[in-house]
Amino acid sequence: MTLPSPSRRGFLVGAAAVGGALVVGTYMSLGRPGRAVAATPASGPVKPNAFIRIAPDDTVTVLVKHLEMGQGVSTGLATIVAEELDASWAQMRAAPAPADAELYANLAWGPVQGTGGSTSIANSWTQLRLASAAARAMLVAAAAEAWGVPASEIAIAAGVIRHPASGRTGGFGAFAARAAALPVPADMRPKDPAAWVHIGQPRPRLDSSAKTDGTAVYSLDVRRPGMLTAVVAHPPRFGARVRSVDETAARAVPGVVDVVRIPTGVAVLGRDTWSAMRGRDALVVTWDDARAETRSSAALAAEYRALGGRPGAVAASRGDAGAALAKAARVIEAEYDFPYLAHAAIEPLNGTIARNPDGSVEAWGAFQIPTMDQGTIASILDLTPDRVTLHTLPAGGSFGRRASTTSDWIAEAAWILKASGGGAPIHLVWTREDDMRAGHFRPMAHHRVRAGLDAAGRICGWEHRIVAKSLLMGTPFEAMLAGGVDPSTTEGVADTPYAIPDLRVEAHNAREGVPVLWWRSVGHTHTAHVMETMIDELARAAGQDPVAFRLGLLGNAPRSAAALRLAAERAGWGEPLPAGRGRGVAVHASFGSVAAMVAEVTADGPRLRVDRIVAAVDCGVAVNPDVIRAQVEGSVGFALSAVLRNRVTLADGVVQETNFDAYEPTRFREMPRVEVHIVPSGVDPTGIGEPAVPPLAPAIANAAAAATGTRMRSLPLEASARRGA
Amino acid sequence: MIEITVNGVAHRLDVDPDMPLLWAIRDHVGLTGTKFGCGIAQCGACTVHLDGVPTRACVTRVGDVGGQAVTTIEGTGGPVAEAVRAAWRGIDVVQCGYCQSGQIMSAIGLLSQNKAPSDDEIAAAMDGNLCRCGTYQRIRTAIRDAARTLA
Ligand code: FES
Ligand code: FES
């Protein structure tokens, strides 16, 4: 997914006074043909598309258009604003922005408000810097006017406006109202990086306090007067429908208030969660499997492998891979299988929805693509989207799941509200089992690679075929498919930075009835593993050091090379390890950033222990280095269990792993020591929520191969070891 | 009617004694800092203290609580809790934060019993608390920091 870089001239800044506060926002021109500038300060009223609110009490609130799901986006965006305003960190606050596709669009996506693809900092960077610089200039102008001094003599530092010659000082709040009445400066320039005081410093997270004393409110904590809690009996197979239901026993459960049929199953409404759960247990539902997916995941995998034997749609082609392979001195052929993976955020999906007396609707949830969620609710309830107000709350994790293109979870709440007559607010709670059984998994994938080496040990031909269900087909993002190829299937292979002259990449879109979705780092979750383990196999087959071999192929990718060098150097690459231990390396570029990792593992019989991960990342300007480090540490903790053991399997279409006993996330004891190094950069910032996930699996698999002498290609490694593949 | 004492306040709840303490606390006492993650004692998000001992509220019948003092994240206080919270904030442990009530309840439980836990003892006390955001490295550091403060 590419990120257009909005030019400075694409932004127009607007401002308004709201209740004594200075409110500053931007107007966007995406600079695309056929899309007009949304509004200009000269031609239209200033709509409160605020990004920054400076209140009389000196607080500066950043309205965050992205979902805070732990990645630290509210802290990161506040850092950018604090920098340009010359604010003190103590006066910074963050609040979620309302849903508005025009005003709060993700500039990397087009007219949609959403969070994903590690775009939040990148697409906000210029926007917020310009809005903040304008706000600062207006505060200066207001102080100059009030004090009767030239603006050029006024300085701001750490939230204090100062006129050194006269000794006058004041806070932002004192000038907010006056500033709001002034014209918005036309051509703002962001600060010189040499003068940065916040960017690049480890400013504390704005949400640490509330998240350590129990006061943080998640959507599962929303309580509305008179609300009923809904728990839904879902079909055991994807695509099944209710055939018949006997509600008698459910209605007899104390605390159960109602039972309603909805398109996704049967909802039990209770006065509390426990009553609704017990009511659901008491339902007797028979399901119609006529249109259900009834295949097992093993059968699907066999179909993928068969499909992988046939030519697919061409995703990339340069040189002549077939001819090069024909004259290669040595060819390595390999197949790789990847399972479905669940996001398994600790907060299960849930949401609350209520109808107001005037017929409009309010919903509370962790909305990751709020303008789509809003549209879905509106269409279910026969409303226009402007009649649906969203209250976005922090997510108890998402990893992509809350960016469901069908808004499945909040859509279900809307169906229940409709079916129940809409009198009481509906608080929909999914249990862990509901969450795990609902699909929207990281797709299964099958890769088949033939890669050659010439007599000198150089890569000589690379044929690569990938089978996976498309994430984008049938969604509002379908236009991103090119020639039948879903770039989210082939990203990381088709655009490999390695100098491979003869490369052919093909893809097949598998078609099963299991919903799939982006899972932290999307296609890179499997493509990086294949690329980086195959490169390792080739390096070893060529008798070359895996780091040196990669560096020889990265001549056109200096950022990848630099990250790789840094990780190798800090990890002590090449230093001897005791018997039974191994070291492995991987480097991968994704979402505009680069992450390299060196893993150290111990082979302990059939079990693999990961002892240490040394990571080097390049995500451009490090807005908050501590948040970056936390994201890399967290990526390791998040992805490790998927490398080792996690997989969702289907038996006759029924999900087998439904809770954390069978699908066990990484535990405390398993967490390796993670050391994070940041490549210094002056390039505009890119994302870090996802890019540290892809290199983990191949670094570990390469280390395991070094430790044991056995190459395990498929994931998870424990299943691969059992199969001997 | 079930009588329980939560954070020092007595409550009379009109609930089934089979109801897990978790839902009694969240839906009837009205304290939502204690979280739901799995319902089967696998994640620790629901950890509360019963007479000071970390306990999974999702598998504890409210009818079995009796006279034991229930403490939730909202009711934590005193030197150990303050040291733990300060350590958590000092190095920004949290990411999404959803698991952290449970993590902190387990950490307070550990440090209340053992002022100088070894790394193995820390791992044993914390292994039942899942963090999907992977904050374990910082949790370990924060517990060590809190132990130093309390020493
Ligand atoms: S909710 Fe109790 S342990 Fe997971
Ligand atoms: S901080 Fe997100 S689950 Fe622990």
mmCIF file of N, CA and C in Angstrom, chain A residues 18-24 50-63 78 81-82 85-95 135 139 158-161 170-177 206:
data_model
loop_
_atom_site.group_PDB
_atom_site.id
_atom_site.type_symbol
_atom_site.label_atom_id
_atom_site.label_comp_id
_atom_site.label_asym_id
_atom_site.label_seq_id
_atom_site.Cartn_x
_atom_site.Cartn_y
_atom_site.Cartn_z
ATOM 1 N N VAL A 18 -13.992 28.473 19.849
ATOM 2 C CA VAL A 18 -15.089 27.655 20.363
ATOM 3 C C VAL A 18 -15.031 27.718 21.887
ATOM 4 N N GLY A 19 -16.002 28.412 22.462
ATOM 5 C CA GLY A 19 -16.056 28.503 23.919
ATOM 6 C C GLY A 19 -14.772 29.031 24.539
ATOM 7 N N GLY A 20 -14.209 30.073 23.935
ATOM 8 C CA GLY A 20 -13.011 30.677 24.521
ATOM 9 C C GLY A 20 -11.738 29.946 24.189
ATOM 10 N N ALA A 21 -11.860 28.864 23.422
ATOM 11 C CA ALA A 21 -10.666 28.106 23.049
ATOM 12 C C ALA A 21 -10.281 28.445 21.619
ATOM 13 N N LEU A 22 -9.005 28.325 21.338
ATOM 14 C CA LEU A 22 -8.537 28.422 19.954
ATOM 15 C C LEU A 22 -8.552 27.026 19.375
ATOM 16 N N VAL A 23 -9.232 26.900 18.255
ATOM 17 C CA VAL A 23 -9.365 25.582 17.642
ATOM 18 C C VAL A 23 -8.767 25.664 16.246
ATOM 19 N N VAL A 24 -7.793 24.838 15.979
ATOM 20 C CA VAL A 24 -7.107 24.921 14.694
ATOM 21 C C VAL A 24 -7.160 23.579 13.987
ATOM 22 N N ALA A 50 -11.214 20.217 13.898
ATOM 23 C CA ALA A 50 -10.082 20.615 14.714
ATOM 24 C C ALA A 50 -9.105 19.487 14.894
ATOM 25 N N PHE A 51 -7.868 19.822 14.931
ATOM 26 C CA PHE A 51 -6.860 18.905 15.408
ATOM 27 C C PHE A 51 -6.291 19.369 16.744
ATOM 28 N N ILE A 52 -6.408 20.649 16.989
ATOM 29 C CA ILE A 52 -5.772 21.212 18.172
ATOM 30 C C ILE A 52 -6.771 22.139 18.856
ATOM 31 N N ARG A 53 -6.941 21.966 20.150
ATOM 32 C CA ARG A 53 -7.827 22.850 20.908
ATOM 33 C C ARG A 53 -7.020 23.412 22.068
ATOM 34 N N ILE A 54 -6.855 24.715 22.063
ATOM 35 C CA ILE A 54 -6.097 25.358 23.137
ATOM 36 C C ILE A 54 -7.104 26.060 24.032
ATOM 37 N N ALA A 55 -7.205 25.578 25.260
ATOM 38 C CA ALA A 55 -8.268 26.027 26.153
ATOM 39 C C ALA A 55 -7.773 27.127 27.078
ATOM 40 N N PRO A 56 -8.718 27.878 27.648
ATOM 41 C CA PRO A 56 -8.326 28.958 28.565
ATOM 42 C C PRO A 56 -7.478 28.451 29.746
ATOM 43 N N ASP A 57 -7.615 27.180 30.104
ATOM 44 C CA ASP A 57 -6.823 26.676 31.240
ATOM 45 C C ASP A 57 -5.425 26.224 30.803
ATOM 46 N N ASP A 58 -5.015 26.611 29.603
ATOM 47 C CA ASP A 58 -3.672 26.308 29.076
ATOM 48 C C ASP A 58 -3.519 24.886 28.543
ATOM 49 N N THR A 59 -4.517 24.029 28.700
ATOM 50 C CA THR A 59 -4.340 22.684 28.158
ATOM 51 C C THR A 59 -4.423 22.726 26.629
ATOM 52 N N VAL A 60 -3.636 21.868 26.020
ATOM 53 C CA VAL A 60 -3.652 21.713 24.566
ATOM 54 C C VAL A 60 -4.141 20.299 24.285
ATOM 55 N N THR A 61 -5.299 20.195 23.653
ATOM 56 C CA THR A 61 -5.851 18.875 23.367
ATOM 57 C C THR A 61 -5.706 18.570 21.884
ATOM 58 N N VAL A 62 -5.091 17.451 21.603
ATOM 59 C CA VAL A 62 -4.968 17.003 20.221
ATOM 60 C C VAL A 62 -6.130 16.069 19.941
ATOM 61 N N LEU A 63 -6.896 16.375 18.905
ATOM 62 C CA LEU A 63 -7.990 15.482 18.527
ATOM 63 C C LEU A 63 -7.410 14.429 17.602
ATOM 64 N N ALA A 78 0.441 13.879 19.706
ATOM 65 C CA ALA A 78 0.578 14.992 20.650
ATOM 66 C C ALA A 78 2.018 15.515 20.662
ATOM 67 N N VAL A 81 2.437 17.929 17.786
ATOM 68 C CA VAL A 81 1.786 19.212 18.069
ATOM 69 C C VAL A 81 2.589 19.999 19.109
ATOM 70 N N ALA A 82 3.011 19.325 20.171
ATOM 71 C CA ALA A 82 3.772 20.007 21.224
ATOM 72 C C ALA A 82 5.027 20.647 20.639
ATOM 73 N N LEU A 85 4.159 23.821 18.573
ATOM 74 C CA LEU A 85 3.599 24.870 19.427
ATOM 75 C C LEU A 85 4.612 25.373 20.438
ATOM 76 N N ASP A 86 5.698 24.638 20.627
ATOM 77 C CA ASP A 86 6.597 24.915 21.746
ATOM 78 C C ASP A 86 5.851 24.817 23.076
ATOM 79 N N ALA A 87 5.008 23.832 23.165
ATOM 80 C CA ALA A 87 4.253 23.598 24.399
ATOM 81 C C ALA A 87 5.119 22.825 25.396
ATOM 82 N N SER A 88 4.684 22.802 26.636
ATOM 83 C CA SER A 88 5.325 21.904 27.602
ATOM 84 C C SER A 88 4.574 20.580 27.555
ATOM 85 N N TRP A 89 5.256 19.478 27.825
ATOM 86 C CA TRP A 89 4.602 18.176 27.732
ATOM 87 C C TRP A 89 3.461 18.062 28.735
ATOM 88 N N ALA A 90 3.600 18.731 29.868
ATOM 89 C CA ALA A 90 2.588 18.606 30.922
ATOM 90 C C ALA A 90 1.234 19.172 30.510
ATOM 91 N N GLN A 91 1.204 20.076 29.549
ATOM 92 C CA GLN A 91 -0.082 20.661 29.188
ATOM 93 C C GLN A 91 -0.769 19.897 28.051
ATOM 94 N N MET A 92 -0.119 18.828 27.558
ATOM 95 C CA MET A 92 -0.677 18.105 26.411
ATOM 96 C C MET A 92 -1.730 17.092 26.847
ATOM 97 N N ARG A 93 -2.800 17.017 26.061
ATOM 98 C CA ARG A 93 -3.871 16.033 26.266
ATOM 99 C C ARG A 93 -4.202 15.424 24.902
ATOM 100 N N ALA A 94 -4.916 14.303 24.917
ATOM 101 C CA ALA A 94 -5.369 13.710 23.653
ATOM 102 C C ALA A 94 -6.813 13.263 23.822
ATOM 103 N N ALA A 95 -7.594 13.418 22.764
ATOM 104 C CA ALA A 95 -8.990 12.956 22.779
ATOM 105 C C ALA A 95 -9.322 12.425 21.394
ATOM 106 N N ALA A 135 -1.140 27.630 14.652
ATOM 107 C CA ALA A 135 -1.671 27.949 15.980
ATOM 108 C C ALA A 135 -0.641 28.749 16.773
ATOM 109 N N LEU A 139 -0.993 32.575 18.302
ATOM 110 C CA LEU A 139 -0.785 32.918 19.712
ATOM 111 C C LEU A 139 0.218 34.062 19.822
ATOM 112 N N ALA A 158 8.442 26.021 26.164
ATOM 113 C CA ALA A 158 7.812 25.215 27.215
ATOM 114 C C ALA A 158 6.457 25.765 27.638
ATOM 115 N N GLY A 159 5.682 26.197 26.670
ATOM 116 C CA GLY A 159 4.327 26.619 26.937
ATOM 117 C C GLY A 159 4.193 28.030 27.492
ATOM 118 N N VAL A 160 5.284 28.782 27.539
ATOM 119 C CA VAL A 160 5.234 30.147 28.060
ATOM 120 C C VAL A 160 5.544 31.121 26.929
ATOM 121 N N ILE A 161 4.634 32.082 26.740
ATOM 122 C CA ILE A 161 4.831 33.133 25.741
ATOM 123 C C ILE A 161 5.550 34.289 26.454
ATOM 124 N N GLY A 170 3.121 35.033 29.523
ATOM 125 C CA GLY A 170 1.745 34.556 29.627
ATOM 126 C C GLY A 170 1.640 33.129 29.124
ATOM 127 N N GLY A 171 0.570 32.464 29.538
ATOM 128 C CA GLY A 171 0.324 31.102 29.063
ATOM 129 C C GLY A 171 -0.482 31.129 27.770
ATOM 130 N N PHE A 172 -0.638 29.963 27.147
ATOM 131 C CA PHE A 172 -1.410 29.878 25.895
ATOM 132 C C PHE A 172 -2.871 30.273 26.126
ATOM 133 N N GLY A 173 -3.408 29.820 27.258
ATOM 134 C CA GLY A 173 -4.835 29.991 27.505
ATOM 135 C C GLY A 173 -5.254 31.446 27.515
ATOM 136 N N ALA A 174 -4.378 32.296 28.036
ATOM 137 C CA ALA A 174 -4.711 33.708 28.169
ATOM 138 C C ALA A 174 -4.910 34.367 26.808
ATOM 139 N N PHE A 175 -4.312 33.786 25.775
ATOM 140 C CA PHE A 175 -4.385 34.421 24.451
ATOM 141 C C PHE A 175 -5.217 33.609 23.459
ATOM 142 N N ALA A 176 -5.778 32.510 23.922
ATOM 143 C CA ALA A 176 -6.472 31.614 22.999
ATOM 144 C C ALA A 176 -7.649 32.317 22.314
ATOM 145 N N ALA A 177 -8.477 32.992 23.103
ATOM 146 C CA ALA A 177 -9.675 33.597 22.537
ATOM 147 C C ALA A 177 -9.297 34.716 21.565
ATOM 148 N N LEU A 206 0.624 9.476 27.253
ATOM 149 C CA LEU A 206 -0.444 10.252 27.874
ATOM 150 C C LEU A 206 -1.482 9.353 28.560
#
